[in-house]
Tab-separated table of C-alpha atoms in Angstrom:
chain	number	residue	atom	x	y	z
A	1	UNK	CA	0.000	0.000	0.000
A	2	UNK	CA	1.311	3.389	-0.961
A	3	UNK	CA	0.905	5.385	2.239
A	4	UNK	CA	2.315	8.643	0.956
A	5	UNK	CA	-0.194	8.579	-1.906
A	6	UNK	CA	-3.016	7.996	0.569
A	7	UNK	CA	-1.748	10.822	2.688
A	8	UNK	CA	-1.337	13.236	-0.216
A	9	UNK	CA	-4.817	12.590	-1.523
A	10	UNK	CA	-6.552	13.234	1.787
A	11	UNK	CA	-6.982	17.019	1.434
A	12	UNK	CA	-8.661	16.648	-1.977
A	13	UNK	CA	-10.877	13.841	-0.740
A	14	UNK	CA	-11.787	15.921	2.274
A	15	UNK	CA	-12.916	18.755	0.002
A	16	UNK	CA	-14.960	16.243	-1.920
A	17	UNK	CA	-16.423	14.926	1.297
A	18	UNK	CA	-17.570	18.404	2.321
A	19	UNK	CA	-19.255	18.868	-1.048
A	20	UNK	CA	-20.894	15.449	-0.769
A	21	UNK	CA	-22.206	16.295	2.704
A	22	UNK	CA	-23.535	19.645	1.522
A	23	UNK	CA	-25.220	18.047	-1.477
A	24	UNK	CA	-26.623	15.242	0.699
A	25	UNK	CA	-28.128	17.456	3.378
A	26	UNK	CA	-29.591	19.935	0.894
A	27	UNK	CA	-31.065	17.100	-1.191
A	28	UNK	CA	-32.503	15.370	1.887
A	29	UNK	CA	-34.324	18.555	2.787
A	30	UNK	CA	-35.362	19.167	-0.820
A	31	UNK	CA	-36.558	15.613	-1.456
A	32	UNK	CA	-38.475	15.536	1.828
A	33	UNK	CA	-40.316	18.732	0.956
A	34	UNK	CA	-41.029	17.493	-2.573
A	35	UNK	CA	-42.135	14.097	-1.214
A	36	UNK	CA	-44.380	15.639	1.410
A	37	UNK	CA	-46.086	17.883	-1.138
A	38	UNK	CA	-46.515	15.008	-3.611
A	39	UNK	CA	-47.872	12.663	-0.916
A	40	UNK	CA	-50.287	15.329	0.283
A	41	UNK	CA	-51.547	15.896	-3.256
A	42	UNK	CA	-51.708	12.181	-3.946
A	43	UNK	CA	-53.871	11.462	-0.884
A	44	UNK	CA	-55.991	14.592	-1.322
A	45	UNK	CA	-59.436	14.615	-2.829
A	46	UNK	CA	-58.320	16.931	-5.603
A	47	UNK	CA	-58.583	14.652	-8.653
A	48	UNK	CA	-56.181	16.725	-10.775
A	49	UNK	CA	-53.620	17.150	-8.007
A	50	UNK	CA	-53.715	13.485	-7.163
A	51	UNK	CA	-53.188	12.519	-10.816
A	52	UNK	CA	-50.314	14.959	-11.227
A	53	UNK	CA	-48.639	13.492	-8.150
A	54	UNK	CA	-49.167	9.963	-9.471
A	55	UNK	CA	-47.635	10.768	-12.852
A	56	UNK	CA	-44.708	12.528	-11.166
A	57	UNK	CA	-43.964	9.503	-9.005
A	58	UNK	CA	-44.207	7.067	-11.922
A	59	UNK	CA	-41.933	9.147	-14.166
A	60	UNK	CA	-39.098	9.428	-11.685
A	61	UNK	CA	-39.363	5.898	-10.396
A	62	UNK	CA	-39.153	4.746	-13.981
A	63	UNK	CA	-36.076	6.678	-15.088
A	64	UNK	CA	-32.423	6.578	-13.966
A	65	UNK	CA	-31.091	9.312	-11.707
A	66	UNK	CA	-28.107	9.750	-14.015
A	67	UNK	CA	-30.452	10.758	-16.835
A	68	UNK	CA	-32.470	12.988	-14.497
A	69	UNK	CA	-29.297	14.872	-13.579
A	70	UNK	CA	-28.282	15.306	-17.218
A	71	UNK	CA	-31.752	16.490	-18.224
A	72	UNK	CA	-31.909	19.019	-15.388
A	73	UNK	CA	-28.402	20.331	-16.065
A	74	UNK	CA	-28.548	20.563	-19.864
A	75	UNK	CA	-32.263	21.352	-19.934
A	76	UNK	CA	-31.740	24.501	-17.932
A	77	UNK	CA	-28.668	25.396	-19.976
A	78	UNK	CA	-30.578	25.040	-23.259
A	79	UNK	CA	-33.379	27.163	-21.858
A	80	UNK	CA	-30.782	29.905	-21.728
A	81	UNK	CA	-29.999	29.994	-18.019
A	82	UNK	CA	-26.633	29.328	-16.506
A	83	UNK	CA	-27.056	27.036	-13.559
A	84	UNK	CA	-24.650	26.305	-10.786
A	85	UNK	CA	-23.701	22.606	-10.930
A	86	UNK	CA	-24.451	22.184	-7.231
A	87	UNK	CA	-27.938	23.646	-7.614
A	88	UNK	CA	-28.598	21.401	-10.612
A	89	UNK	CA	-27.496	18.376	-8.602
A	90	UNK	CA	-29.668	19.313	-5.624
A	91	UNK	CA	-32.716	19.781	-7.859
A	92	UNK	CA	-32.123	16.562	-9.781
A	93	UNK	CA	-31.612	14.437	-6.679
A	94	UNK	CA	-34.492	16.098	-4.826
A	95	UNK	CA	-37.097	15.471	-7.510
A	96	UNK	CA	-35.795	11.945	-8.089
A	97	UNK	CA	-35.725	10.837	-4.456
A	98	UNK	CA	-38.799	12.946	-3.710
A	99	UNK	CA	-40.765	10.438	-5.786
A	100	UNK	CA	-39.727	7.560	-3.516
A	101	UNK	CA	-40.237	9.594	-0.371
A	102	UNK	CA	-43.721	10.555	-1.582
A	103	UNK	CA	-44.630	6.880	-1.704
A	104	UNK	CA	-43.188	6.261	1.767
A	105	UNK	CA	-45.180	9.149	3.244
A	106	UNK	CA	-48.306	8.150	1.337
A	107	UNK	CA	-48.072	4.690	2.881
A	108	UNK	CA	-47.883	6.288	6.322
A	109	UNK	CA	-50.849	8.571	5.683
A	110	UNK	CA	-53.005	5.751	4.367
A	111	UNK	CA	-52.136	3.554	7.352
A	112	UNK	CA	-53.838	5.999	9.744
A	113	UNK	CA	-57.369	4.673	10.382
A	114	UNK	CA	-60.164	6.530	8.631
A	115	UNK	CA	-61.884	7.053	11.983
A	116	UNK	CA	-59.265	9.670	12.825
A	117	UNK	CA	-60.505	11.794	9.922
A	118	UNK	CA	-64.134	11.288	10.954
A	119	UNK	CA	-63.549	12.202	14.597
A	120	UNK	CA	-61.645	15.334	13.537
A	121	UNK	CA	-64.320	16.354	11.063
A	122	UNK	CA	-67.110	16.142	13.619
A	123	UNK	CA	-65.035	18.133	16.099
A	124	UNK	CA	-64.913	20.933	13.533
A	125	UNK	CA	-61.272	20.659	12.431
A	126	UNK	CA	-60.610	21.597	8.815
A	127	UNK	CA	-58.975	19.098	6.453
A	128	UNK	CA	-55.689	20.976	6.705
A	129	UNK	CA	-55.819	21.086	10.501
A	130	UNK	CA	-56.638	17.377	10.583
A	131	UNK	CA	-53.767	16.585	8.235
A	132	UNK	CA	-51.140	18.576	10.103
A	133	UNK	CA	-52.281	18.040	13.710
A	134	UNK	CA	-53.802	14.555	13.644
A	135	UNK	CA	-52.664	12.507	10.646
A	136	UNK	CA	-49.047	13.507	10.012
A	137	UNK	CA	-47.882	13.153	13.639
A	138	UNK	CA	-49.211	9.597	13.644
A	139	UNK	CA	-47.254	8.645	10.516
A	140	UNK	CA	-43.894	9.387	12.142
A	141	UNK	CA	-43.288	5.978	13.674
A	142	UNK	CA	-44.226	4.153	10.501
A	143	UNK	CA	-42.485	6.486	8.068
A	144	UNK	CA	-39.176	7.174	9.819
A	145	UNK	CA	-37.375	3.818	9.250
A	146	UNK	CA	-38.012	3.624	5.468
A	147	UNK	CA	-37.361	7.369	5.213
A	148	UNK	CA	-33.906	7.040	6.745
A	149	UNK	CA	-33.304	4.059	4.450
A	150	UNK	CA	-34.135	6.324	1.534
A	151	UNK	CA	-31.714	8.952	2.855
A	152	UNK	CA	-28.945	6.342	2.810
A	153	UNK	CA	-29.714	5.574	-0.832
A	154	UNK	CA	-29.745	9.309	-1.524
A	155	UNK	CA	-26.312	9.854	0.012
A	156	UNK	CA	-24.825	7.099	-2.123
A	157	UNK	CA	-26.596	8.486	-5.185
A	158	UNK	CA	-24.924	11.885	-4.743
A	159	UNK	CA	-21.869	10.191	-6.309
A	160	UNK	CA	-23.699	10.343	-9.633
A	161	UNK	CA	-23.422	14.140	-9.584
A	162	UNK	CA	-19.851	13.632	-10.876
A	163	UNK	CA	-21.415	13.245	-14.349
A	164	UNK	CA	-22.286	16.946	-14.474
A	165	UNK	CA	-18.889	17.893	-13.116
A	166	UNK	CA	-19.639	18.594	-9.462
A	167	UNK	CA	-16.481	18.297	-7.386
A	168	UNK	CA	-17.918	15.913	-4.849
A	169	UNK	CA	-16.222	12.916	-3.306
A	170	UNK	CA	-16.361	10.548	-6.280
A	171	UNK	CA	-15.245	13.246	-8.702
A	172	UNK	CA	-12.295	14.161	-6.486
A	173	UNK	CA	-11.324	10.514	-6.292
A	174	UNK	CA	-11.497	10.292	-10.045
A	175	UNK	CA	-9.318	13.364	-10.522
A	176	UNK	CA	-6.671	11.877	-8.221
A	177	UNK	CA	-6.759	8.655	-10.225
A	178	UNK	CA	-6.449	10.649	-13.444
A	179	UNK	CA	-3.227	12.210	-12.193
A	180	UNK	CA	-1.500	9.477	-10.234
A	181	UNK	CA	-3.252	6.227	-11.124
A	182	UNK	CA	-3.800	3.652	-8.377
A	183	UNK	CA	-7.540	3.398	-9.076
A	184	UNK	CA	-8.151	0.438	-6.767
A	185	UNK	CA	-6.547	2.106	-3.783
A	186	UNK	CA	-8.182	5.502	-4.319
A	187	UNK	CA	-11.679	4.213	-5.078
A	188	UNK	CA	-11.386	1.892	-2.092
A	189	UNK	CA	-10.665	4.937	0.090
A	190	UNK	CA	-13.647	6.730	-1.422
A	191	UNK	CA	-15.870	3.739	-0.709
A	192	UNK	CA	-14.739	3.660	2.921
A	193	UNK	CA	-15.648	7.322	3.327
A	194	UNK	CA	-19.174	6.700	1.943
A	195	UNK	CA	-19.476	3.745	4.279
A	196	UNK	CA	-18.483	5.850	7.288
A	197	UNK	CA	-21.257	8.331	6.470
A	198	UNK	CA	-23.942	5.741	5.793
A	199	UNK	CA	-23.269	3.096	8.420
A	200	UNK	CA	-24.454	5.118	11.457
A	201	UNK	CA	-27.688	5.866	9.604
A	202	UNK	CA	-28.041	2.197	8.838
A	203	UNK	CA	-27.601	1.357	12.533
A	204	UNK	CA	-30.214	3.976	13.360
A	205	UNK	CA	-32.698	2.383	10.947
A	206	UNK	CA	-32.133	-0.966	12.603
A	207	UNK	CA	-32.793	0.441	16.064
A	208	UNK	CA	-35.895	2.259	14.782
A	209	UNK	CA	-37.138	-0.971	13.270
A	210	UNK	CA	-36.573	-2.855	16.496
A	211	UNK	CA	-38.507	-0.181	18.376
A	212	UNK	CA	-41.290	-0.252	15.825
A	213	UNK	CA	-41.684	-3.998	16.145
A	214	UNK	CA	-41.283	-4.002	19.929
B	1	UNK	CA	-101.198	10.568	18.290
B	2	UNK	CA	-97.466	11.101	18.009
B	3	UNK	CA	-95.253	9.610	20.652
B	4	UNK	CA	-92.959	12.588	20.564
B	5	UNK	CA	-93.066	15.251	23.260
B	6	UNK	CA	-95.657	17.819	22.300
B	7	UNK	CA	-93.518	20.896	22.060
B	8	UNK	CA	-94.083	23.779	19.697
B	9	UNK	CA	-90.526	23.463	18.522
B	10	UNK	CA	-88.817	22.597	15.318
B	11	UNK	CA	-87.382	19.110	15.769
B	12	UNK	CA	-83.639	19.033	16.414
B	13	UNK	CA	-83.357	16.379	13.736
B	14	UNK	CA	-85.740	15.769	10.870
B	15	UNK	CA	-85.270	13.031	8.265
B	16	UNK	CA	-87.704	12.974	5.348
B	17	UNK	CA	-87.812	9.922	3.076
B	18	UNK	CA	-84.063	9.324	3.331
B	19	UNK	CA	-82.651	6.703	0.987
B	20	UNK	CA	-79.106	5.415	0.783
B	21	UNK	CA	-77.303	2.715	-1.189
B	22	UNK	CA	-73.698	1.598	-1.150
B	23	UNK	CA	-73.083	0.385	-4.691
B	24	UNK	CA	-75.752	-2.208	-5.415
B	25	UNK	CA	-76.679	-2.635	-1.762
B	26	UNK	CA	-79.732	-0.675	-0.640
B	27	UNK	CA	-79.091	0.275	2.988
B	28	UNK	CA	-81.940	2.680	3.699
B	29	UNK	CA	-85.175	2.584	1.766
B	30	UNK	CA	-87.068	5.617	2.935
B	31	UNK	CA	-86.546	6.742	6.531
B	32	UNK	CA	-88.774	9.363	8.187
B	33	UNK	CA	-87.673	10.325	11.664
B	34	UNK	CA	-87.846	13.282	14.040
B	35	UNK	CA	-85.835	13.866	17.164
B	36	UNK	CA	-86.996	16.580	19.528
B	37	UNK	CA	-84.938	18.803	21.821
B	38	UNK	CA	-83.812	16.876	24.895
B	39	UNK	CA	-85.017	13.568	23.539
B	40	UNK	CA	-83.018	10.355	23.903
B	41	UNK	CA	-83.608	8.217	20.848
B	42	UNK	CA	-82.236	4.681	20.806
B	43	UNK	CA	-81.825	2.838	17.499
B	44	UNK	CA	-81.771	-0.947	17.671
B	45	UNK	CA	-81.708	-3.657	15.041
B	46	UNK	CA	-79.574	-6.427	13.627
B	47	UNK	CA	-76.264	-5.587	11.968
B	48	UNK	CA	-76.938	-4.499	8.407
B	49	UNK	CA	-80.346	-3.104	9.335
B	50	UNK	CA	-79.128	0.421	8.544
B	51	UNK	CA	-79.139	1.881	12.054
B	52	UNK	CA	-75.510	3.003	11.995
B	53	UNK	CA	-76.009	4.524	8.551
B	54	UNK	CA	-78.940	6.573	9.849
B	55	UNK	CA	-76.736	7.816	12.683
B	56	UNK	CA	-73.842	8.625	10.373
B	57	UNK	CA	-76.132	10.528	8.022
B	58	UNK	CA	-77.448	12.568	10.963
B	59	UNK	CA	-73.881	13.319	12.053
B	60	UNK	CA	-72.869	14.434	8.564
B	61	UNK	CA	-70.419	11.580	7.958
B	62	UNK	CA	-72.492	10.110	5.138
B	63	UNK	CA	-74.716	11.840	2.625
B	64	UNK	CA	-78.190	10.592	1.828
B	65	UNK	CA	-78.814	9.711	-1.829
B	66	UNK	CA	-82.260	11.280	-1.744
B	67	UNK	CA	-84.511	12.845	0.867
B	68	UNK	CA	-84.039	15.672	3.336
B	69	UNK	CA	-81.859	15.699	6.423
B	70	UNK	CA	-82.227	18.634	8.794
B	71	UNK	CA	-79.994	18.706	11.848
B	72	UNK	CA	-79.962	21.815	14.035
B	73	UNK	CA	-81.750	23.581	11.157
B	74	UNK	CA	-78.806	22.816	8.875
B	75	UNK	CA	-79.814	21.060	5.642
B	76	UNK	CA	-77.275	18.246	5.419
B	77	UNK	CA	-78.745	17.233	2.060
B	78	UNK	CA	-77.459	20.526	0.658
B	79	UNK	CA	-73.744	20.040	-0.074
B	80	UNK	CA	-73.151	23.779	0.026
B	81	UNK	CA	-74.402	24.054	3.600
B	82	UNK	CA	-73.749	20.634	5.127
B	83	UNK	CA	-70.371	21.720	6.526
B	84	UNK	CA	-72.134	24.109	8.905
B	85	UNK	CA	-72.923	21.208	11.220
B	86	UNK	CA	-69.269	20.456	11.951
B	87	UNK	CA	-68.207	21.352	15.435
B	88	UNK	CA	-71.821	21.677	16.616
B	89	UNK	CA	-72.692	18.049	17.212
B	90	UNK	CA	-70.699	15.423	19.081
B	91	UNK	CA	-70.078	11.837	18.122
B	92	UNK	CA	-68.662	8.892	20.014
B	93	UNK	CA	-67.471	5.879	18.030
B	94	UNK	CA	-67.265	2.150	18.641
B	95	UNK	CA	-63.480	2.256	18.138
B	96	UNK	CA	-63.060	5.422	20.283
B	97	UNK	CA	-61.037	7.157	17.549
B	98	UNK	CA	-58.994	8.989	20.140
B	99	UNK	CA	-55.846	10.697	18.864
B	100	UNK	CA	-53.141	8.238	20.028
B	101	UNK	CA	-50.318	10.786	19.881
B	102	UNK	CA	-52.038	13.155	22.315
B	103	UNK	CA	-52.817	12.886	26.028
B	104	UNK	CA	-56.406	12.760	27.279
B	105	UNK	CA	-56.206	16.499	27.801
B	106	UNK	CA	-54.599	17.026	24.388
B	107	UNK	CA	-57.393	15.061	22.771
B	108	UNK	CA	-59.923	17.448	24.277
B	109	UNK	CA	-58.049	20.700	23.709
B	110	UNK	CA	-57.106	20.132	20.054
B	111	UNK	CA	-60.457	21.169	18.597
B	112	UNK	CA	-60.843	23.919	21.194
B	113	UNK	CA	-57.603	25.649	20.223
B	114	UNK	CA	-57.615	24.851	16.489
B	115	UNK	CA	-61.285	25.096	15.528
B	116	UNK	CA	-62.716	27.219	18.358
B	117	UNK	CA	-59.604	29.402	18.660
B	118	UNK	CA	-59.653	29.277	22.448
B	119	UNK	CA	-56.466	30.271	24.241
B	120	UNK	CA	-54.344	27.412	25.585
B	121	UNK	CA	-55.273	28.368	29.159
B	122	UNK	CA	-59.023	28.460	28.483
B	123	UNK	CA	-58.852	25.225	26.517
B	124	UNK	CA	-57.022	23.468	29.328
B	125	UNK	CA	-59.546	24.697	31.888
B	126	UNK	CA	-62.390	23.477	29.700
B	127	UNK	CA	-60.651	20.136	29.169
B	128	UNK	CA	-60.179	19.547	32.869
B	129	UNK	CA	-63.838	20.421	33.471
B	130	UNK	CA	-65.166	17.894	30.924
B	131	UNK	CA	-62.688	15.231	32.047
B	132	UNK	CA	-63.919	15.823	35.590
B	133	UNK	CA	-67.462	15.356	34.354
B	134	UNK	CA	-66.638	11.862	33.037
B	135	UNK	CA	-64.653	11.119	36.201
B	136	UNK	CA	-61.194	11.237	34.632
B	137	UNK	CA	-59.663	14.515	35.787
B	138	UNK	CA	-56.786	12.520	37.296
B	139	UNK	CA	-56.002	10.910	33.904
B	140	UNK	CA	-55.561	14.172	31.985
B	141	UNK	CA	-51.885	13.553	31.277
B	142	UNK	CA	-52.284	9.909	30.286
B	143	UNK	CA	-52.072	8.801	26.674
B	144	UNK	CA	-54.924	6.678	25.299
B	145	UNK	CA	-52.697	3.587	25.290
B	146	UNK	CA	-52.275	3.990	29.055
B	147	UNK	CA	-56.043	3.904	29.680
B	148	UNK	CA	-58.537	1.060	29.834
B	149	UNK	CA	-61.155	0.762	27.105
B	150	UNK	CA	-63.826	2.220	29.360
B	151	UNK	CA	-61.598	5.144	30.291
B	152	UNK	CA	-60.709	5.760	26.633
B	153	UNK	CA	-64.368	5.854	25.708
B	154	UNK	CA	-65.078	8.307	28.531
B	155	UNK	CA	-62.252	10.527	27.248
B	156	UNK	CA	-63.907	10.320	23.822
B	157	UNK	CA	-67.191	11.462	25.381
B	158	UNK	CA	-65.387	14.303	27.158
B	159	UNK	CA	-63.723	15.325	23.896
B	160	UNK	CA	-67.104	15.456	22.175
B	161	UNK	CA	-68.713	17.385	25.055
B	162	UNK	CA	-65.980	20.009	25.138
B	163	UNK	CA	-67.252	21.766	22.011
B	164	UNK	CA	-70.667	22.076	23.702
B	165	UNK	CA	-72.613	20.140	21.083
B	166	UNK	CA	-76.346	20.522	20.838
B	167	UNK	CA	-76.749	16.844	19.929
B	168	UNK	CA	-74.672	13.802	20.869
B	169	UNK	CA	-74.459	10.725	18.640
B	170	UNK	CA	-73.323	7.373	20.028
B	171	UNK	CA	-72.441	4.594	17.585
B	172	UNK	CA	-72.252	1.247	19.420
B	173	UNK	CA	-69.943	2.843	21.941
B	174	UNK	CA	-69.850	-0.145	24.293
B	175	UNK	CA	-69.465	-2.878	21.660
B	176	UNK	CA	-65.658	-2.899	21.800
B	177	UNK	CA	-65.543	-2.962	25.612
B	178	UNK	CA	-65.096	-5.815	28.037
B	179	UNK	CA	-68.453	-6.471	29.722
B	180	UNK	CA	-67.296	-5.215	33.111
B	181	UNK	CA	-66.360	-1.837	31.586
B	182	UNK	CA	-69.714	-1.192	29.906
B	183	UNK	CA	-71.319	0.251	33.028
B	184	UNK	CA	-68.913	3.165	33.473
B	185	UNK	CA	-69.645	4.351	29.914
B	186	UNK	CA	-73.426	3.898	30.001
B	187	UNK	CA	-73.349	5.590	33.399
B	188	UNK	CA	-71.920	8.750	31.858
B	189	UNK	CA	-74.477	8.535	29.053
B	190	UNK	CA	-77.328	8.243	31.530
B	191	UNK	CA	-76.181	11.322	33.413
B	192	UNK	CA	-76.009	13.237	30.121
B	193	UNK	CA	-79.553	12.154	29.319
B	194	UNK	CA	-80.695	13.322	32.733
B	195	UNK	CA	-79.154	16.729	32.129
B	196	UNK	CA	-81.335	17.092	29.059
B	197	UNK	CA	-78.857	16.385	26.270
B	198	UNK	CA	-80.433	15.496	22.937
B	199	UNK	CA	-79.038	12.065	22.132
B	200	UNK	CA	-79.251	9.500	19.352
B	201	UNK	CA	-77.822	6.172	20.425
B	202	UNK	CA	-77.159	3.054	18.372
B	203	UNK	CA	-76.655	0.230	20.846
B	204	UNK	CA	-77.089	-3.428	21.666
B	205	UNK	CA	-77.417	-2.637	25.369
B	206	UNK	CA	-81.116	-3.342	25.896
B	207	UNK	CA	-80.875	-2.498	29.592
B	208	UNK	CA	-79.604	0.969	28.708
B	209	UNK	CA	-82.374	1.393	26.141
B	210	UNK	CA	-85.030	0.382	28.621
B	211	UNK	CA	-83.794	2.669	31.390
B	212	UNK	CA	-82.731	5.744	29.432
B	213	UNK	CA	-84.496	5.982	26.086
B	214	UNK	CA	-87.474	8.244	25.556
B	215	UNK	CA	-88.172	6.384	22.362
B	216	UNK	CA	-86.843	3.186	20.804
B	217	UNK	CA	-86.699	2.719	17.047
B	218	UNK	CA	-86.322	-0.797	15.712
B	219	UNK	CA	-84.825	-0.941	12.240
B	220	UNK	CA	-84.936	-3.869	9.882
B	221	UNK	CA	-83.636	-4.110	6.319
B	222	UNK	CA	-83.403	-0.384	5.838
B	223	UNK	CA	-86.799	0.610	7.178
B	224	UNK	CA	-88.180	1.560	10.571
B	225	UNK	CA	-90.130	-1.556	11.465
B	226	UNK	CA	-91.409	-0.385	14.812
B	227	UNK	CA	-91.007	2.491	17.225
B	228	UNK	CA	-92.400	3.655	20.505
B	229	UNK	CA	-91.716	3.966	24.206
B	230	UNK	CA	-89.023	1.549	25.364
B	231	UNK	CA	-91.420	-0.350	27.612
B	232	UNK	CA	-93.706	-1.041	24.696
B	233	UNK	CA	-91.126	-1.852	21.977
B	234	UNK	CA	-88.837	-3.898	24.181
B	235	UNK	CA	-91.325	-5.828	26.278
B	236	UNK	CA	-94.417	-5.915	24.118
B	237	UNK	CA	-93.315	-5.655	20.494
B	238	UNK	CA	-96.001	-5.820	17.821
B	239	UNK	CA	-93.787	-6.533	14.838
B	240	UNK	CA	-92.667	-10.143	14.255
B	241	UNK	CA	-89.187	-9.001	13.249
B	242	UNK	CA	-88.819	-7.062	16.481
B	243	UNK	CA	-89.909	-10.110	18.452
B	244	UNK	CA	-87.363	-12.326	16.691
B	245	UNK	CA	-84.605	-9.757	17.146
B	246	UNK	CA	-85.279	-9.248	20.843
B	247	UNK	CA	-85.531	-12.962	21.352
B	248	UNK	CA	-82.076	-13.417	19.826
B	249	UNK	CA	-80.479	-10.488	21.656
B	250	UNK	CA	-81.935	-11.169	25.091
B	251	UNK	CA	-81.400	-14.917	24.966
B	252	UNK	CA	-77.694	-14.796	24.164
């Protein structure tokens, strides 16, 4: 093992790690908002809104993230706007993972017994009040484990942002390999860093699942 | 002569030729029914007779296919106005339908702060008062999962009472309870009846019907087969269907 090469590449990888973390956190927030809106529309009684949400989910579940990123990046460029690569990556990942998160949240919403809606309605709560104060809080336990699982997938998927040139962890690894070779060693290092980010989340999911089943 | 109290008042509830089907199944085939202020009406009948559907239509949870439904002078058959009833009647369900993520007190205060726009302090005061009324002031901070079935159902009654409803609907509220817990719930219902609350009760508790009802309505296959004072309907029924039903229920 070439220790000096490992050592020399650390600063670059660290920069990449910071970018990956930034992209991950921003996309988690973005995809959760998108997913929440889509799930709300999907379970609403608005026929048009519910159909739009359904089509949205089907489109993004049926197309690769890599293509989504390219379409967002070049689509905006062709429309005549210059877009920051990071922003393009956040948007692409958010709408893509938002589709999965929408389905997770929808499952949680639909698992709440219908009687909760009826009791709220008779008490005089509006649909919005019922949704935010009665239904959503009850979905937490059911939704959290698969949601965190989705976040893990999202973090790993941020590596695909290298295709549009974002200097995140994978891209930095690649640029080191381009200069000094040693692809196995460098990509192995990169993989370990992803693992270190994801493993605690994975442990958390397992403990959530145990608590849910307990 | 009508069996209803002779008051020169508009009935609290008036159903005129109400019909309802779910898909191909005809559930109600023409119901006419009045409930007067302060009256305790008990609906009995076999499952599938339509009694719960009548109750749910009165409470605004289902819409009649045809006919008129007036509750509190609100025309529930008019989709533009039916929402006006919300927050003005109370309903207690077989499955309690308490909010599991909120304490007993939280269950009561939610509608008070969100729908009635009461301050947190006023809502809490009101909640403690209604919980006291059902004998559960000491359980205010307990979550539903920490309460017995009978206690949960009493919290549900308190929650419904907190908005000061003019009518209370009870849909088989003791059916999910262990037999020894039935009494604490019917006890609260009896005291409400005594205080003059207008009540419509779907139940299988014949003892409750006999002691508390002003009028008993026996439903069968989507029609009112027989109605009258509890003494008469329950002990001296005229209709063969009523006789069979009571025989089955009381013999079990």
